[in-house]
Short mmCIF file of C-alpha atoms in Angstrom, two decimals:
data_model
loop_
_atom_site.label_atom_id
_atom_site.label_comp_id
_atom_site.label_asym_id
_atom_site.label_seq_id
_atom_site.Cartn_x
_atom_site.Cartn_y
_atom_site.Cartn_z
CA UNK J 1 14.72 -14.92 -22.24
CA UNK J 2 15.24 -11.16 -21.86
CA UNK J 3 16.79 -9.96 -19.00
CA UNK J 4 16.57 -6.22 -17.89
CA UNK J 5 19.04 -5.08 -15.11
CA UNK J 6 19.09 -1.67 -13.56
CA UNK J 7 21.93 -0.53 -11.53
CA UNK J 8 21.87 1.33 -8.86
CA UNK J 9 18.70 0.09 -7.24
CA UNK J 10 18.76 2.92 -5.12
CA UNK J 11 20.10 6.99 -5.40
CA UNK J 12 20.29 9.67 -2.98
CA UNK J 13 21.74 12.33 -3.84
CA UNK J 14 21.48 16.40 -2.97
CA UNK J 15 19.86 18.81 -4.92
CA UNK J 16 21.26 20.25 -7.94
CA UNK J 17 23.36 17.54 -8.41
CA UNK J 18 23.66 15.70 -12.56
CA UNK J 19 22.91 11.89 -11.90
CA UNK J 20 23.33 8.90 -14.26
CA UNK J 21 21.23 6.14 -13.94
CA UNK J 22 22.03 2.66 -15.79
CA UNK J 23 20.09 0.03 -17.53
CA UNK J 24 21.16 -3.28 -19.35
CA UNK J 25 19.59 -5.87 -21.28
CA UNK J 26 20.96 -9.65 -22.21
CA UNK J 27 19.23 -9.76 -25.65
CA UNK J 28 20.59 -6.52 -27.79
CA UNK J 29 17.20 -7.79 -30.80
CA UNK J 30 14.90 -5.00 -29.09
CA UNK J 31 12.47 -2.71 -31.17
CA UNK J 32 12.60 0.14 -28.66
CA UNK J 33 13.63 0.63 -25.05
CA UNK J 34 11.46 3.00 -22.49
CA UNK J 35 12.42 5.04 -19.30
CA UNK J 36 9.81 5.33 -17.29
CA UNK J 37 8.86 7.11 -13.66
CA UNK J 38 6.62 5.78 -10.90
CA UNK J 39 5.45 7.88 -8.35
CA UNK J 40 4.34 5.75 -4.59
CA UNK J 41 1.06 4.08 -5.34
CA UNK J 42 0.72 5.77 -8.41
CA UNK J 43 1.06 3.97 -12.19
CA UNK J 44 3.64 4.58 -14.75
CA UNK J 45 4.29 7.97 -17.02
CA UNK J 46 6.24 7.50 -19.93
CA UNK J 47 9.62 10.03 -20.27
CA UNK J 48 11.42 8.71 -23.32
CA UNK J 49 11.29 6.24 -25.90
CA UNK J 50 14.58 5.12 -27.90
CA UNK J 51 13.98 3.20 -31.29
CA UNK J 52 16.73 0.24 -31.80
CA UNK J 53 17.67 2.70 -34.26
CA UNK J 54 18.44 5.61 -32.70
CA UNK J 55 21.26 6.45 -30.02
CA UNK J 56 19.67 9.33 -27.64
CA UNK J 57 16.87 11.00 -27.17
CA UNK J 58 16.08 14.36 -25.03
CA UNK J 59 13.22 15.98 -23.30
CA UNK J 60 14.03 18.72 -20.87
CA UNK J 61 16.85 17.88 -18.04
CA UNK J 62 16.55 14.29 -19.16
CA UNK J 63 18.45 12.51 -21.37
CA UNK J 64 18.47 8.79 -22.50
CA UNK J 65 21.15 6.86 -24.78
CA UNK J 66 20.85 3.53 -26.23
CA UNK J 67 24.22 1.39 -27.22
CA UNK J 68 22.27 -1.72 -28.30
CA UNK J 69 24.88 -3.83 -29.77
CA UNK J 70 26.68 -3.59 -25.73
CA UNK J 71 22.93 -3.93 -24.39
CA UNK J 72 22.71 -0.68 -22.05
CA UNK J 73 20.96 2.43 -22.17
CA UNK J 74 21.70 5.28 -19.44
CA UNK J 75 19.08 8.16 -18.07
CA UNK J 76 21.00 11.41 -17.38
CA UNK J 77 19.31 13.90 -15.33
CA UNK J 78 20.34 17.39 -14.91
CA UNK J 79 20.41 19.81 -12.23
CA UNK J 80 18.24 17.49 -10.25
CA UNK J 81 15.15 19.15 -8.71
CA UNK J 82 13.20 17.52 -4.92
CA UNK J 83 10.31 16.58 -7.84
CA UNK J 84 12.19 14.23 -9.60
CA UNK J 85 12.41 12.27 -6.47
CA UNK J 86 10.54 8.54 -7.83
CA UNK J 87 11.30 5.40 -8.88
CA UNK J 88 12.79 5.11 -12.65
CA UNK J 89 11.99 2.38 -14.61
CA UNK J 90 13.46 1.16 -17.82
CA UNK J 91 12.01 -1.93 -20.35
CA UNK J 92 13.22 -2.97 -23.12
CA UNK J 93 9.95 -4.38 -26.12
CA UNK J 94 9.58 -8.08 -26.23
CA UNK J 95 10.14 -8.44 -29.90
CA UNK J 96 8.11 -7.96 -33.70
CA UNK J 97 6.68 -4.47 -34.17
CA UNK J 98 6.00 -3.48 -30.81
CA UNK J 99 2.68 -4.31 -30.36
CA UNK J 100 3.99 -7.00 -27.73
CA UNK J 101 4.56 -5.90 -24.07
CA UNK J 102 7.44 -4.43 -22.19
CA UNK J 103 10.31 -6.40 -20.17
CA UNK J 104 10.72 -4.58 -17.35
CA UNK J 105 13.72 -3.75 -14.53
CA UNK J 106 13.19 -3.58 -10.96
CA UNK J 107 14.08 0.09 -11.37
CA UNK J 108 16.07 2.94 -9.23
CA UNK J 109 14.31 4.28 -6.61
CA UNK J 110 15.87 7.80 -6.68
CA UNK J 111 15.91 10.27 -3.22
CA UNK J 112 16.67 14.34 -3.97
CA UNK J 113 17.16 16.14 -1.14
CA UNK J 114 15.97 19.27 -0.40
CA UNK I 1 -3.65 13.32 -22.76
CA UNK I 2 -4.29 10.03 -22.77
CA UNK I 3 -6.31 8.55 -19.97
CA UNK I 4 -6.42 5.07 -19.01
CA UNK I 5 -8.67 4.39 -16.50
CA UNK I 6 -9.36 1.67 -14.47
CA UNK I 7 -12.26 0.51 -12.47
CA UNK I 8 -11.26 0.32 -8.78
CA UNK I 9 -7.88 1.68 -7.22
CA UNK I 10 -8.64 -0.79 -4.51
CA UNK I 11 -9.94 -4.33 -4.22
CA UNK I 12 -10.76 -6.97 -1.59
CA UNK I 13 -12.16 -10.67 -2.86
CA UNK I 14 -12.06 -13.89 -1.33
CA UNK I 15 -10.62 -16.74 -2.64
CA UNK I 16 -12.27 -18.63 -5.29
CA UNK I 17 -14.54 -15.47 -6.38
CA UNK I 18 -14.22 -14.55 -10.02
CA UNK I 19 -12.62 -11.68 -10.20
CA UNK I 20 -13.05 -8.88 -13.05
CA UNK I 21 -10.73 -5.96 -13.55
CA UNK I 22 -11.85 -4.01 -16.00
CA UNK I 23 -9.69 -0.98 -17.92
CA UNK I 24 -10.89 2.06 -20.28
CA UNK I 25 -9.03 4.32 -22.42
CA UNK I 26 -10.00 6.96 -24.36
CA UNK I 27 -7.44 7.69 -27.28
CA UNK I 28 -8.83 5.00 -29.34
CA UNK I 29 -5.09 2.98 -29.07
CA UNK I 30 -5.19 -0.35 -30.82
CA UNK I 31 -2.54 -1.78 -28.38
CA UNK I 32 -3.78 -2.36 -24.74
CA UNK I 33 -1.47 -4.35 -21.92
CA UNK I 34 -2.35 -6.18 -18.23
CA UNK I 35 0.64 -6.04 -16.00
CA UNK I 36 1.15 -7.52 -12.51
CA UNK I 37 3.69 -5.71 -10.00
CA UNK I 38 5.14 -7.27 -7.14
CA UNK I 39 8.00 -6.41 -5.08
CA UNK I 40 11.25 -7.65 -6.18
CA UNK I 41 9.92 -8.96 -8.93
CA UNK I 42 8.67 -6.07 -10.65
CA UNK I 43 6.35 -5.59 -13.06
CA UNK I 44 5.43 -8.67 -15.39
CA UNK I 45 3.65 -9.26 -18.47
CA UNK I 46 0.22 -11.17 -18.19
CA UNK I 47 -1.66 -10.61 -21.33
CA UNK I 48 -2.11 -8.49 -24.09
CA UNK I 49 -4.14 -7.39 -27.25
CA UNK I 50 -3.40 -5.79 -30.43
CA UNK I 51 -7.19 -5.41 -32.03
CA UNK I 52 -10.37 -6.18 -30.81
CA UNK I 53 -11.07 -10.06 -29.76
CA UNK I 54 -7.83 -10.50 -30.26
CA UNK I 55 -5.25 -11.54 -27.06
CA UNK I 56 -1.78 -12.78 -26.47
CA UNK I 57 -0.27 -14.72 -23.56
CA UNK I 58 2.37 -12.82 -21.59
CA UNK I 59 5.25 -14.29 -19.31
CA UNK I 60 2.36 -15.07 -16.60
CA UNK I 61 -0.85 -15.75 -17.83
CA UNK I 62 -1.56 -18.74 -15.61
CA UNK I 63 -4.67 -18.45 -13.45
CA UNK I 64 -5.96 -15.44 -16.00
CA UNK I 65 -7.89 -14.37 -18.77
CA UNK I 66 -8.86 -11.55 -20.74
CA UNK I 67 -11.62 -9.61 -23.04
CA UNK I 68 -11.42 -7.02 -25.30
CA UNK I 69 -15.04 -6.54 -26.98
CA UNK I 70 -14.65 -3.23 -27.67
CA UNK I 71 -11.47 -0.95 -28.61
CA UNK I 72 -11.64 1.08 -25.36
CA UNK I 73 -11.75 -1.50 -23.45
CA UNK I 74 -9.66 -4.16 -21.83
CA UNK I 75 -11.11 -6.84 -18.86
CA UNK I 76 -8.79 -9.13 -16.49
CA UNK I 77 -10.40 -11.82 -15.27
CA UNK I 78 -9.09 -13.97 -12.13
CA UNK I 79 -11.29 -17.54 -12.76
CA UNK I 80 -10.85 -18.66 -9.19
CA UNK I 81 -8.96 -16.11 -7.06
CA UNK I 82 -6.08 -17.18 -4.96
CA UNK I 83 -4.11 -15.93 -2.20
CA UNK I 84 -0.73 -15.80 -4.75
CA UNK I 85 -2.58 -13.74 -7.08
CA UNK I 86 -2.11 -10.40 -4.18
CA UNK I 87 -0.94 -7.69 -5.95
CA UNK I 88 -0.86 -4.51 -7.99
CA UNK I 89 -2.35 -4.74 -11.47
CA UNK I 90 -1.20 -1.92 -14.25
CA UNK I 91 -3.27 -1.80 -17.25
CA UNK I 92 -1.58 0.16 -20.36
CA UNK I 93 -2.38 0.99 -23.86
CA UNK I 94 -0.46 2.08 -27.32
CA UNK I 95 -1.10 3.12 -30.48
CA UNK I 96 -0.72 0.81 -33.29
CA UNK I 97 2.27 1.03 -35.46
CA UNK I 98 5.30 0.49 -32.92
CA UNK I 99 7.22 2.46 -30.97
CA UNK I 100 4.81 4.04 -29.64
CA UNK I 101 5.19 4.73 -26.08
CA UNK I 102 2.48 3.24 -23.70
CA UNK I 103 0.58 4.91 -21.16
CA UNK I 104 -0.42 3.67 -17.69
CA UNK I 105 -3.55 3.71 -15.48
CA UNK I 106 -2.90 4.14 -11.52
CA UNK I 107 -3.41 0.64 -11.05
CA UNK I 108 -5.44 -1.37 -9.00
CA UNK I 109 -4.30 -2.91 -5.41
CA UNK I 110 -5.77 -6.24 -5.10
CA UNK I 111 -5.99 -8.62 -2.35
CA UNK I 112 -7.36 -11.93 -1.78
CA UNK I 113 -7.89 -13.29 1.64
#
């Protein structure tokens, strides 16, 4: 069964600062992994999607790589901003041709101060 | 933009009522997704479809069901409410095709007393 671990669970950091934050899986056979952001009480909005076959992909100050054979994926954020303070989640798809759900972490609940 | 939209943002039932969630979306996405999320757990998978009348179990469809009679629209149904069954429900939606990323409504906070 997959397993998606995200490390740390929680960030605070001060403004302006770069930030890495990590995500692993147990079972490297994904289709595509997502990093997602949750605002409190709010649902989920969709910042980057990596296909199994690609290694990074970029929109903005964020950044996302994929190593799937090593089963981790890492969110870089640059020149952090009060905004991006939320939780970050990444899942990895179940299996077939995505059309099954996500497996989710427990996310980082990331804190930029002002 | 997408927009998924669901019903209530917040719900009280008893326990025992049949409960319906219901979810909208208006992108005409083949792919639409039911989600529980509970604290340190996170969220998990409860059902899904990929076409209309057609479902899929997730990791936790116990104590659930689930219609999709029409593309833009996807219904959670609680049979017989129960106190475990507390939480906040994310309904999602994606294009056909894979990798296609999905897109969230604000959820729905239910609890059962």
């Amino acid at each position: 069964k997959q397993e998606v671990t995200q490390i740390p669970a929680a960030l605070s950091v001060p403004e302006g600062e770069n930030l890495v934050l990590n995500c692993s899986f147990t079972d490297s056979a994904i289709y595509n992994l997502q990093w997602f952001r949750q605002d409190p009480g709010k649902g989920l909005t969709s910042l980057l999607l990596i296909q199994s076959s690609q290694r990074e992909q970029t929109s903005g100050r964020l950044n996302a790589s994929l190593d799937k054979s090593s089963g981790r994926s890492t969110l870089y954020i640059a020149a952090s901003q009060p905004g991006d303070s939320a939780t970050y989640l990444c899942a990895v798809s179940r299996s077939g041709g995505g059309a099954d759900g996500l497996t989710f972490g427990k996310g980082t609940h990331l804190i930029i101060q002002p | 933009d997408v927009k998924v939209t669901q019903s209530s943002r917040y719900l009280v039932k008893r326990t025992g009522e049949k409960v319906f969630l219901e979810c909208v979306q208006d992108m005409d996405h083949e792919n639409m997704f039911w989600y529980r999320q509970d604290p340190g757990l996170g969220l998990r998978l409860i059902y899904f479809s990929y076409d209309v009348k057609m479902k899929e179990k997730g990791d936790i469809p116990e104590g659930y069901s689930v219609s999709r009679e029409k593309k833009e629209r996807f219904s959670l149904i609680l049979e017989s409410a129960s106190t475990n069954q507390t939480s906040m429900y994310l309904c999602a939606s994606s294009l056909g095709g894979g990798n296609q990323p999905q897109h969230f409504g604000d959820g729905t906070r239910l609890s059962i007393l």
